[in-house]
Short mmCIF file of C-alpha atoms in Angstrom, two decimals:
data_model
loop_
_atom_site.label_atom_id
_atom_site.label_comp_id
_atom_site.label_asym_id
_atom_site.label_seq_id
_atom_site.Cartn_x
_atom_site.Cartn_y
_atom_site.Cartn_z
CA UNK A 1329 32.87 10.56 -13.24
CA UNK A 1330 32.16 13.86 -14.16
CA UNK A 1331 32.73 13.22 -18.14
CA UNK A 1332 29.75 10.68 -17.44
CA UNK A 1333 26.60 11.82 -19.49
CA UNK A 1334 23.62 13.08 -17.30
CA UNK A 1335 20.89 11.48 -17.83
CA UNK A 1336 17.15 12.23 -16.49
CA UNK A 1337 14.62 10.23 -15.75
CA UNK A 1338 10.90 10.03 -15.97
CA UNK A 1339 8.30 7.13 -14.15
CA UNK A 1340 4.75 7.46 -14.45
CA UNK A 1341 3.43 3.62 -14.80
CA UNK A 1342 1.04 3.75 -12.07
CA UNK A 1343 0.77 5.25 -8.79
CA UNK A 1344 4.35 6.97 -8.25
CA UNK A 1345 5.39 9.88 -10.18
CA UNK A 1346 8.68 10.02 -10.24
CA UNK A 1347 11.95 11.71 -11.74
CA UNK A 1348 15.51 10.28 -11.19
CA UNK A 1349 19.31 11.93 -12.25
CA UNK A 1350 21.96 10.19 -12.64
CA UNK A 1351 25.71 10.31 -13.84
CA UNK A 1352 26.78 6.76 -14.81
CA UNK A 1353 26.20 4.96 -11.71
CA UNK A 1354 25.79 7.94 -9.14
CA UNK A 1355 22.50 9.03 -7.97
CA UNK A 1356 21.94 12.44 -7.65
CA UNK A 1357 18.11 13.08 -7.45
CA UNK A 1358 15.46 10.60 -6.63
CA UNK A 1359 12.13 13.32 -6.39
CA UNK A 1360 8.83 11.19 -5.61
CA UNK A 1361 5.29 12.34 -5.66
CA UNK A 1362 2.93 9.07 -4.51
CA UNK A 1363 -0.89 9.03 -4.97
CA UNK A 1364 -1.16 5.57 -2.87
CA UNK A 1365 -3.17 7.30 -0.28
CA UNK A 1366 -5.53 8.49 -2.50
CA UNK A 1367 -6.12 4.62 -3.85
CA UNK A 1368 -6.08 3.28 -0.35
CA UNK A 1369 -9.84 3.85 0.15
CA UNK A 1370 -10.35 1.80 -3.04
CA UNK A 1371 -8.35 -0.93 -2.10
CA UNK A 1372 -6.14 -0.98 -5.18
CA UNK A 1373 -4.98 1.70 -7.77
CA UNK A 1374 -7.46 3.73 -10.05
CA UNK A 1375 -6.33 4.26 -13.15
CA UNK A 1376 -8.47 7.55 -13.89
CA UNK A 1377 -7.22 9.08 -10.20
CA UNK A 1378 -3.64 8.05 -11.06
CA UNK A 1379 -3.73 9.97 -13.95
CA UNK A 1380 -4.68 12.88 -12.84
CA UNK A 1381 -2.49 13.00 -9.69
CA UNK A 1382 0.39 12.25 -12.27
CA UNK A 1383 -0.72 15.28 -13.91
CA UNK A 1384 -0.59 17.39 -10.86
CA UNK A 1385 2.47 16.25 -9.84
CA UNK A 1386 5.05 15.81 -13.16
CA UNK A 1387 6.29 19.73 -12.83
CA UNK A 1388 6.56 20.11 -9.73
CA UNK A 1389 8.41 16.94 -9.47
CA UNK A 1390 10.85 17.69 -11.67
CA UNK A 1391 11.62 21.05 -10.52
CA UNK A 1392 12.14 19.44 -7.44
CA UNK A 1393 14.80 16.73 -8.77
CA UNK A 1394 16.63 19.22 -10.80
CA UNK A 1395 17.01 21.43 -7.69
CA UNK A 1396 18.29 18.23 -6.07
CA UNK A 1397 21.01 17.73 -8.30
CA UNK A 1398 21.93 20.73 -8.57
CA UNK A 1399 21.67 21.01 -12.40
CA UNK A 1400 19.38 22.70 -14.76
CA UNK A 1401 17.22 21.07 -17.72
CA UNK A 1402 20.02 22.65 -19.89
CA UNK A 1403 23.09 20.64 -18.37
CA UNK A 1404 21.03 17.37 -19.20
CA UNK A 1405 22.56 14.50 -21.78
CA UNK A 1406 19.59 13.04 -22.49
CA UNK A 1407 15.84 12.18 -20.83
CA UNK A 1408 14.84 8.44 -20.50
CA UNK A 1409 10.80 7.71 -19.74
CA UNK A 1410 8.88 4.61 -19.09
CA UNK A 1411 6.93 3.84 -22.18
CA UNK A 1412 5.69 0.33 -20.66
CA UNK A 1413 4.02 -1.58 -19.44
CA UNK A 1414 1.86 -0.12 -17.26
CA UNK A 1415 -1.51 1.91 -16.74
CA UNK A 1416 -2.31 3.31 -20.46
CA UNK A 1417 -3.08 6.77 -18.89
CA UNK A 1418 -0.54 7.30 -16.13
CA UNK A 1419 2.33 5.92 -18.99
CA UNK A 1420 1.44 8.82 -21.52
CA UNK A 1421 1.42 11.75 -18.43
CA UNK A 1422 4.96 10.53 -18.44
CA UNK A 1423 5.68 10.00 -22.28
CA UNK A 1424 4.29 13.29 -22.91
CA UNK A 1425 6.04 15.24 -20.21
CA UNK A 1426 9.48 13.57 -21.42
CA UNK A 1427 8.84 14.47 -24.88
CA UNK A 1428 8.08 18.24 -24.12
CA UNK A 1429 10.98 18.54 -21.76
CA UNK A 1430 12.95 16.71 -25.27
CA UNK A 1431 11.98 19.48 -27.39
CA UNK A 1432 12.06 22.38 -25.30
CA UNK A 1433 15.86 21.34 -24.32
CA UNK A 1434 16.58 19.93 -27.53
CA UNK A 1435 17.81 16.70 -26.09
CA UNK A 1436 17.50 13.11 -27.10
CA UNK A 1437 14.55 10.68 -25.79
CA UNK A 1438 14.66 6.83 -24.65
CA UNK A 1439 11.31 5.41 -23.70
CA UNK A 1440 12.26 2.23 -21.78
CA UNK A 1441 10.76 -1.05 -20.56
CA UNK A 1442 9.93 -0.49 -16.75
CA UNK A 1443 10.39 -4.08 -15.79
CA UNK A 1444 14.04 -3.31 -17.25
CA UNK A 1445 14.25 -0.93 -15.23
CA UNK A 1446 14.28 -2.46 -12.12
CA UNK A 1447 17.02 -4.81 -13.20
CA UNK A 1448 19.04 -1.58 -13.67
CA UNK A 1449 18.47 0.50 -10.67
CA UNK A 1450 20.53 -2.01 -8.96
CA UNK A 1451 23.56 -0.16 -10.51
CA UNK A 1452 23.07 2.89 -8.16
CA UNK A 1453 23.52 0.51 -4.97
CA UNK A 1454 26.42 -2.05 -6.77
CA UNK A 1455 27.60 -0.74 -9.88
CA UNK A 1456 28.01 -2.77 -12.73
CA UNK A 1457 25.83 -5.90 -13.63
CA UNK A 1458 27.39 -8.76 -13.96
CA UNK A 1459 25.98 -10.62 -17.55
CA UNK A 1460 24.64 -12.85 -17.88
CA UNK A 1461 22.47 -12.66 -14.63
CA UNK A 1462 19.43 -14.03 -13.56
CA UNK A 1463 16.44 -11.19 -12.70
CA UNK A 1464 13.52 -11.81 -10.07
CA UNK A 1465 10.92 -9.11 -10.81
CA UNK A 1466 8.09 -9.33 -8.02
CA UNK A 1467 5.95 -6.24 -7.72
CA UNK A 1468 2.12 -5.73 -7.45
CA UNK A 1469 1.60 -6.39 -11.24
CA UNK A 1470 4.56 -8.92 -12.01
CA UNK A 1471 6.44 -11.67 -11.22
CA UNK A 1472 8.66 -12.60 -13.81
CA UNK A 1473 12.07 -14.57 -13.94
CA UNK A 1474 14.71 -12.72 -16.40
CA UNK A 1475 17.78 -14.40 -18.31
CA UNK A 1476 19.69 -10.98 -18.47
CA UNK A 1477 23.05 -11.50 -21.22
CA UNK A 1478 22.75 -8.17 -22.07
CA UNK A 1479 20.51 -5.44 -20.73
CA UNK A 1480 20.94 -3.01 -23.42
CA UNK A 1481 20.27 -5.58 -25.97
CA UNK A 1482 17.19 -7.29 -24.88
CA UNK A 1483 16.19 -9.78 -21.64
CA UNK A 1484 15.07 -13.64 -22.13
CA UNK A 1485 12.22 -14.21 -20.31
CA UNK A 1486 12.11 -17.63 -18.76
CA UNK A 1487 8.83 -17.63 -16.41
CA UNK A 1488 6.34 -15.55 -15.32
CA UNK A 1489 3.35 -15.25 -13.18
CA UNK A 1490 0.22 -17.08 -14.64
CA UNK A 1491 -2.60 -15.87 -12.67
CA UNK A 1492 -2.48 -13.22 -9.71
CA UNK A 1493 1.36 -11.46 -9.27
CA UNK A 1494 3.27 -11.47 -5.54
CA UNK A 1495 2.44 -7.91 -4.92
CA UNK A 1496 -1.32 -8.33 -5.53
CA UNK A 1497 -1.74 -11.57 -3.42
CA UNK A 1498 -0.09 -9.16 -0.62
CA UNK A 1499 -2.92 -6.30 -1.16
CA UNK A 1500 -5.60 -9.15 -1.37
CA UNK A 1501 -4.38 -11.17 1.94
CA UNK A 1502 -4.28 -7.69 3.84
CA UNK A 1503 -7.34 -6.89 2.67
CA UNK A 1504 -8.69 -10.39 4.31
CA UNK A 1505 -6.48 -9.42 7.67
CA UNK A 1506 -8.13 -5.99 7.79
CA UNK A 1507 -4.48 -4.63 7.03
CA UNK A 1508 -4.03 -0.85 5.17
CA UNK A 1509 -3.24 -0.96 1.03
CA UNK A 1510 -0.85 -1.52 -0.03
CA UNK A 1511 -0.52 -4.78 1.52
CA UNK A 1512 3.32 -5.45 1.32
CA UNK A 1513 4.85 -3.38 4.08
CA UNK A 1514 1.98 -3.99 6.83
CA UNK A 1515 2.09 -8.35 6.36
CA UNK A 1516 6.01 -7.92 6.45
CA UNK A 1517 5.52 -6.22 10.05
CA UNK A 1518 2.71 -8.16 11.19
CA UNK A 1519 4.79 -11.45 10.12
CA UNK A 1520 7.38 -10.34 12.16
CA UNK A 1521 5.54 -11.42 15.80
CA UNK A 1522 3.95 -14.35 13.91
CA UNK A 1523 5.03 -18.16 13.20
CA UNK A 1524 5.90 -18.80 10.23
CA UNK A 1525 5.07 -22.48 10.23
CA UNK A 1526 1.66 -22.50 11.72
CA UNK A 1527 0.00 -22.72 8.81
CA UNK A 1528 0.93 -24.81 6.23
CA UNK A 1529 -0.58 -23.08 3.21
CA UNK A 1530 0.00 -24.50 -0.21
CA UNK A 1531 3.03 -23.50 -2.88
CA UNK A 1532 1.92 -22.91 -6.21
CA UNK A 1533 3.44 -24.67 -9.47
CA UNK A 1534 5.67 -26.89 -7.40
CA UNK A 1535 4.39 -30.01 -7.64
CA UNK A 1536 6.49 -32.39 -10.21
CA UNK A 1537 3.66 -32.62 -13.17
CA UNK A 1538 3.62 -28.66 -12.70
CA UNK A 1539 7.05 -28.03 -12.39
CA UNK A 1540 7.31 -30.24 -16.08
CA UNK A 1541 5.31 -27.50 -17.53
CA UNK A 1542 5.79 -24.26 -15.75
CA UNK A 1543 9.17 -24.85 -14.41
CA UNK A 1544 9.69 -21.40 -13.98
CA UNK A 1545 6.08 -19.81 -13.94
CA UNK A 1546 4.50 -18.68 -10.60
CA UNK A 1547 0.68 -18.73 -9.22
CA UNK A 1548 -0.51 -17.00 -6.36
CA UNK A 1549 -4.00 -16.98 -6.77
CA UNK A 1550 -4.53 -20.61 -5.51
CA UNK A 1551 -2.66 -19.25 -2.39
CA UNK A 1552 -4.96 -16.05 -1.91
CA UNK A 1553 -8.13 -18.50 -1.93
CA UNK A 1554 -6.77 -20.92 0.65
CA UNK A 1555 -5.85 -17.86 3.16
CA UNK A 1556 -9.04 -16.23 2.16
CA UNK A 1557 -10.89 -19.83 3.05
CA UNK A 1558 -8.96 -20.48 6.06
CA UNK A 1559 -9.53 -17.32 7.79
CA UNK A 1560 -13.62 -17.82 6.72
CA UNK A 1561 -13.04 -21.04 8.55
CA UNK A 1562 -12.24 -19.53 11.79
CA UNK A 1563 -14.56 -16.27 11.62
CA UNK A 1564 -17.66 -18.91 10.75
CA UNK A 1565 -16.25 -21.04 13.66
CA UNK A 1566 -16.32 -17.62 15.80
CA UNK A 1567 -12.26 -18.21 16.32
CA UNK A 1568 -10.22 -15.35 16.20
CA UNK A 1569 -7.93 -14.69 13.95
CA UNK A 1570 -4.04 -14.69 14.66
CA UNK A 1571 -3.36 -12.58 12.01
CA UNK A 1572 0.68 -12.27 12.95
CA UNK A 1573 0.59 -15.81 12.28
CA UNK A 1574 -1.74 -15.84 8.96
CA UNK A 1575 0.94 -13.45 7.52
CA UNK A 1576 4.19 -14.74 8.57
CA UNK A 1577 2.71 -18.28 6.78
CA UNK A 1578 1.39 -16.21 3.80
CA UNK A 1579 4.52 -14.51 3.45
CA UNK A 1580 6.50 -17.48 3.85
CA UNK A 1581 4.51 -19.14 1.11
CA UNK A 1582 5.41 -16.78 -1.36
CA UNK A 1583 8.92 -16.06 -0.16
CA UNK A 1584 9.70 -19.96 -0.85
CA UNK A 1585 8.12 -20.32 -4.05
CA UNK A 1586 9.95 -17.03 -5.21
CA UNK A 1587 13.09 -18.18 -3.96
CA UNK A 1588 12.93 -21.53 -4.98
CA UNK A 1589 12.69 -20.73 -8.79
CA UNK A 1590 14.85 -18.20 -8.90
CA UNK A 1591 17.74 -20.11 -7.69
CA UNK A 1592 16.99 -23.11 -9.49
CA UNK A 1593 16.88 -21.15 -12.58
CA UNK A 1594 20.68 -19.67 -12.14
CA UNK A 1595 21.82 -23.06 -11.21
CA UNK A 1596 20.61 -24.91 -14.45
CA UNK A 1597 22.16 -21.91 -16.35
CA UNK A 1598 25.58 -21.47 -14.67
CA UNK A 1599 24.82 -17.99 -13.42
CA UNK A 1600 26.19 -16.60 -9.89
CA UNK A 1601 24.34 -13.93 -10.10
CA UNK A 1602 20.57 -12.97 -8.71
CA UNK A 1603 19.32 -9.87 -8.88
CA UNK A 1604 15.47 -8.99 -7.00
CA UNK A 1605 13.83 -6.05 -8.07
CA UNK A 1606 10.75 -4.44 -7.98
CA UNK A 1607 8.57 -3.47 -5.09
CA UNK A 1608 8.28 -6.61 -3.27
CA UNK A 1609 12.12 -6.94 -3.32
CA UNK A 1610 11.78 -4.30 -0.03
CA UNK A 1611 10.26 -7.40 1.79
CA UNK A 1612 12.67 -8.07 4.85
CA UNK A 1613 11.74 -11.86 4.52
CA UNK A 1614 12.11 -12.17 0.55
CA UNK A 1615 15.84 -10.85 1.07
CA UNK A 1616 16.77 -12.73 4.21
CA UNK A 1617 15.44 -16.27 2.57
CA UNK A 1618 17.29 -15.35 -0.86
CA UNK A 1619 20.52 -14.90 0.58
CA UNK A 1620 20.87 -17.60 2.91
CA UNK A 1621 19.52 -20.16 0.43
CA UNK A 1622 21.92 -18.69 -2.29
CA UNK A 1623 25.06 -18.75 -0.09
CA UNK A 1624 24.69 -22.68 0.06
CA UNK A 1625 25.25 -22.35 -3.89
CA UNK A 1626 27.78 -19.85 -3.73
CA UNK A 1627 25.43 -17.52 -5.70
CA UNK A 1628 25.27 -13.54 -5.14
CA UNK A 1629 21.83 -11.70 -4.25
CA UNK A 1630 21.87 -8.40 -5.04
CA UNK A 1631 18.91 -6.07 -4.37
CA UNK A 1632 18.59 -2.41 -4.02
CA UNK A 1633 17.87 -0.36 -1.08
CA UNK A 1634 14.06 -0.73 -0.37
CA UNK A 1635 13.78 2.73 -1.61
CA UNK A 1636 15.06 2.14 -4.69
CA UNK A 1637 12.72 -1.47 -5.40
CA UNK A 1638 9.10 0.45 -5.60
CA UNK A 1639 8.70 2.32 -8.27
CA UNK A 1640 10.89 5.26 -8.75
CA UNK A 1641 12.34 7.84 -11.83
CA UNK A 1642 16.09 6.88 -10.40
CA UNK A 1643 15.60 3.37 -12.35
CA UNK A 1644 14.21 4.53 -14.88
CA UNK A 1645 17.40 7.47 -15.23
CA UNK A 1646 19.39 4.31 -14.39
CA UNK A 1647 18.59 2.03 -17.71
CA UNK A 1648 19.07 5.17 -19.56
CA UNK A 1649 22.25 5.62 -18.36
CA UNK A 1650 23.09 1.96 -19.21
CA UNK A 1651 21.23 2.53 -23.04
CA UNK A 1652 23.44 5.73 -23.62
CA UNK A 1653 26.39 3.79 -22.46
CA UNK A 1654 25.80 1.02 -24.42
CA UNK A 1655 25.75 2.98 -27.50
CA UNK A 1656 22.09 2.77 -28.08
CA UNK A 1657 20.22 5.07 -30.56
CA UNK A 1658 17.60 7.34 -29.16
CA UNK A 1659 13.67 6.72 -29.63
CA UNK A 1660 11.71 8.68 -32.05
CA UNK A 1661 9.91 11.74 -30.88
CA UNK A 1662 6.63 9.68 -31.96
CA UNK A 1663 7.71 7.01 -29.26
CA UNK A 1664 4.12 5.62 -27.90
CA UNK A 1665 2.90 4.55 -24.69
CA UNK A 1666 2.48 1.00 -24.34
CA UNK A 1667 0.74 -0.71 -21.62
CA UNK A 1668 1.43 -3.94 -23.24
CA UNK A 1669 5.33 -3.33 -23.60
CA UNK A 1670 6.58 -6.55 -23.32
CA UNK A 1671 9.76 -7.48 -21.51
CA UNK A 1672 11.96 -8.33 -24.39
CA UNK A 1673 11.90 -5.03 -25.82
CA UNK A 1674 14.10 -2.87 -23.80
CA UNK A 1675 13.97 0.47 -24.90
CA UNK A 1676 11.03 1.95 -27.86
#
């Protein structure tokens, strides 16, 4: 609605540099600026080149986004920003930026969690959450498993990843398969001509004396080793390597596991609702597997567009939408950057 404050918004927590508008739930700018292919000879994000190409790229970003929408820095309610977590450098391009922009406008600040802000981007694509909800974050640095009651509030945390995340044990099996960084997109489309049962790699934290203490925790590194051993296996044995097949079991391996938690965790909580965000939400076989396990339990998957799961300024405009809604009090100018944000604190 047009009465709806406008809200901007400002990402910056790694490789993406990007700056979102909204009006309540309507998107109306989503500019992006990506330095992945300047990591892709590294095989993983540099903090020190991230920085810089955040640098290069906040202006004309936002000029972009503003021209988008349509609007000026002037007709702007108020500027949200990822604070944290994330890379210490990228995070204060971002902070910074969204704290000039404050002052020279004269509008009011939010820095926000970013893992939050995945949960709320889903707003754009379905409007309202419904809370309590249950939240399945799984990007290259995170996989985490949300109570959401109330996302303005705060977010109970009820597992997380122990050792390697979803999204890196994607870069480091592609990286094994002689696949492109990031690793996400090319092992869903190799996966797609492969068998998904050829394989039988193992399933982290599922076995009963785990499951008593890390119920809802993941591991993937335990997974990375036995793809990285079984593939040494075939190279020593001078077998080639059906890499279609390696990924579709990978993928399936981490798919099940991912699934597997998150529904058991809205079952033994009453909740109907799932939500998957984050950039390994945009995997085709993550969102089939979700939804047909969850219709046998009469639960509700809802996950973005895969545009809108990496890493993006529209979630980040979303949540502040949500914070302004909610009646929320601005941050303080002297907001910091936190790398170390944790997930129960919502906005700085």
């Amino acid at each position: 609605m047009a009465d709806e404050p406008l809200i901007l918004g400002i990402e910056t927590s790694c490789d993406e540099t990007g700056v979102g508008i909204v009006r309540g739930h309507t998107l109306l700018a989503d500019a992006l600026a990506s330095s992945v292919e300047e990591h892709a000879r590294f095989g993983g994000v540099v903090p020190e080149v991230a920085s810089r190409a955040h640098l290069e790229a906040i202006v004309p970003t936002m000029d972009r986004a503003l021209a988008e929408a349509g609007v000026t820095l002037a007709d702007i309610d108020a500027i949200a920003v990822t604070s944290g977590p994330g890379l210490a450098g990228a995070l204060l391009v971002g902070v910074a930026a969204a704290k000039g922009y404050a002052v020279a406008a004269e509008k009011p600040v939010y820095g926000v969690n970013h893992l939050a802000a995945h949960v709320a981007v889903d707003t754009l694509e379905h409007g309202p959450l419904p809370e309590p909800a249950i939240a399945l974050l799984v990007s290259g640095g995170h996989s985490s498993l949300l109570l959401v009651d109330d996302l303005a509030r705060g977010v109970t945390p009820l597992g997380a990843t122990i050792d390697d995340a979803a999204g890196e044990a994607f870069d480091k099996v592609a990286r094994l398969l002689g696949l492109p960084f990031p690793g996400g997109p090319p092992i869903d489309r190799e996966a797609r001509a492969g068998d998904a049962a050829a394989i039988a790699f193992p399933r982290g934290l599922t076995a009963a004396k785990d499951l008593a203490a890390h119920r809802y925790d993941f591991s993937f590194s335990g997974l990375k080793t036995a793809v990285a051993r079984w593939v040494e296996a075939r190279q020593r044995a001078g077998e080639p390597v059906p890499v279609a097949d390696v990924a579709a079991s990978f993928q399936e391996a981490v798919c099940d596991v991912l699934t597997t938690k998150a529904l058991a965790a809205c079952r033994a909580n009453g909740i109907e609702t799932l939500v998957i965000g984050g950039g390994v939400a945009a995997n085709s076989r993550l969102r089939a597997l979700a939804e047909q396990r969850a219709e046998k339990y009469g639960i509700r998957v809802r996950v973005p567009r895969p545009k809108l799961c990496t890493d993006n300024g529209a979630m980040v405009a979303a949540l502040g939408s949500h914070l302004v809604a909610a009646g929320v009090a601005p941050s303080r100018l002297d907001l910091p950057a936190d790398s170390a944000l944790p997930l129960t604190t919502v906005s700085v």
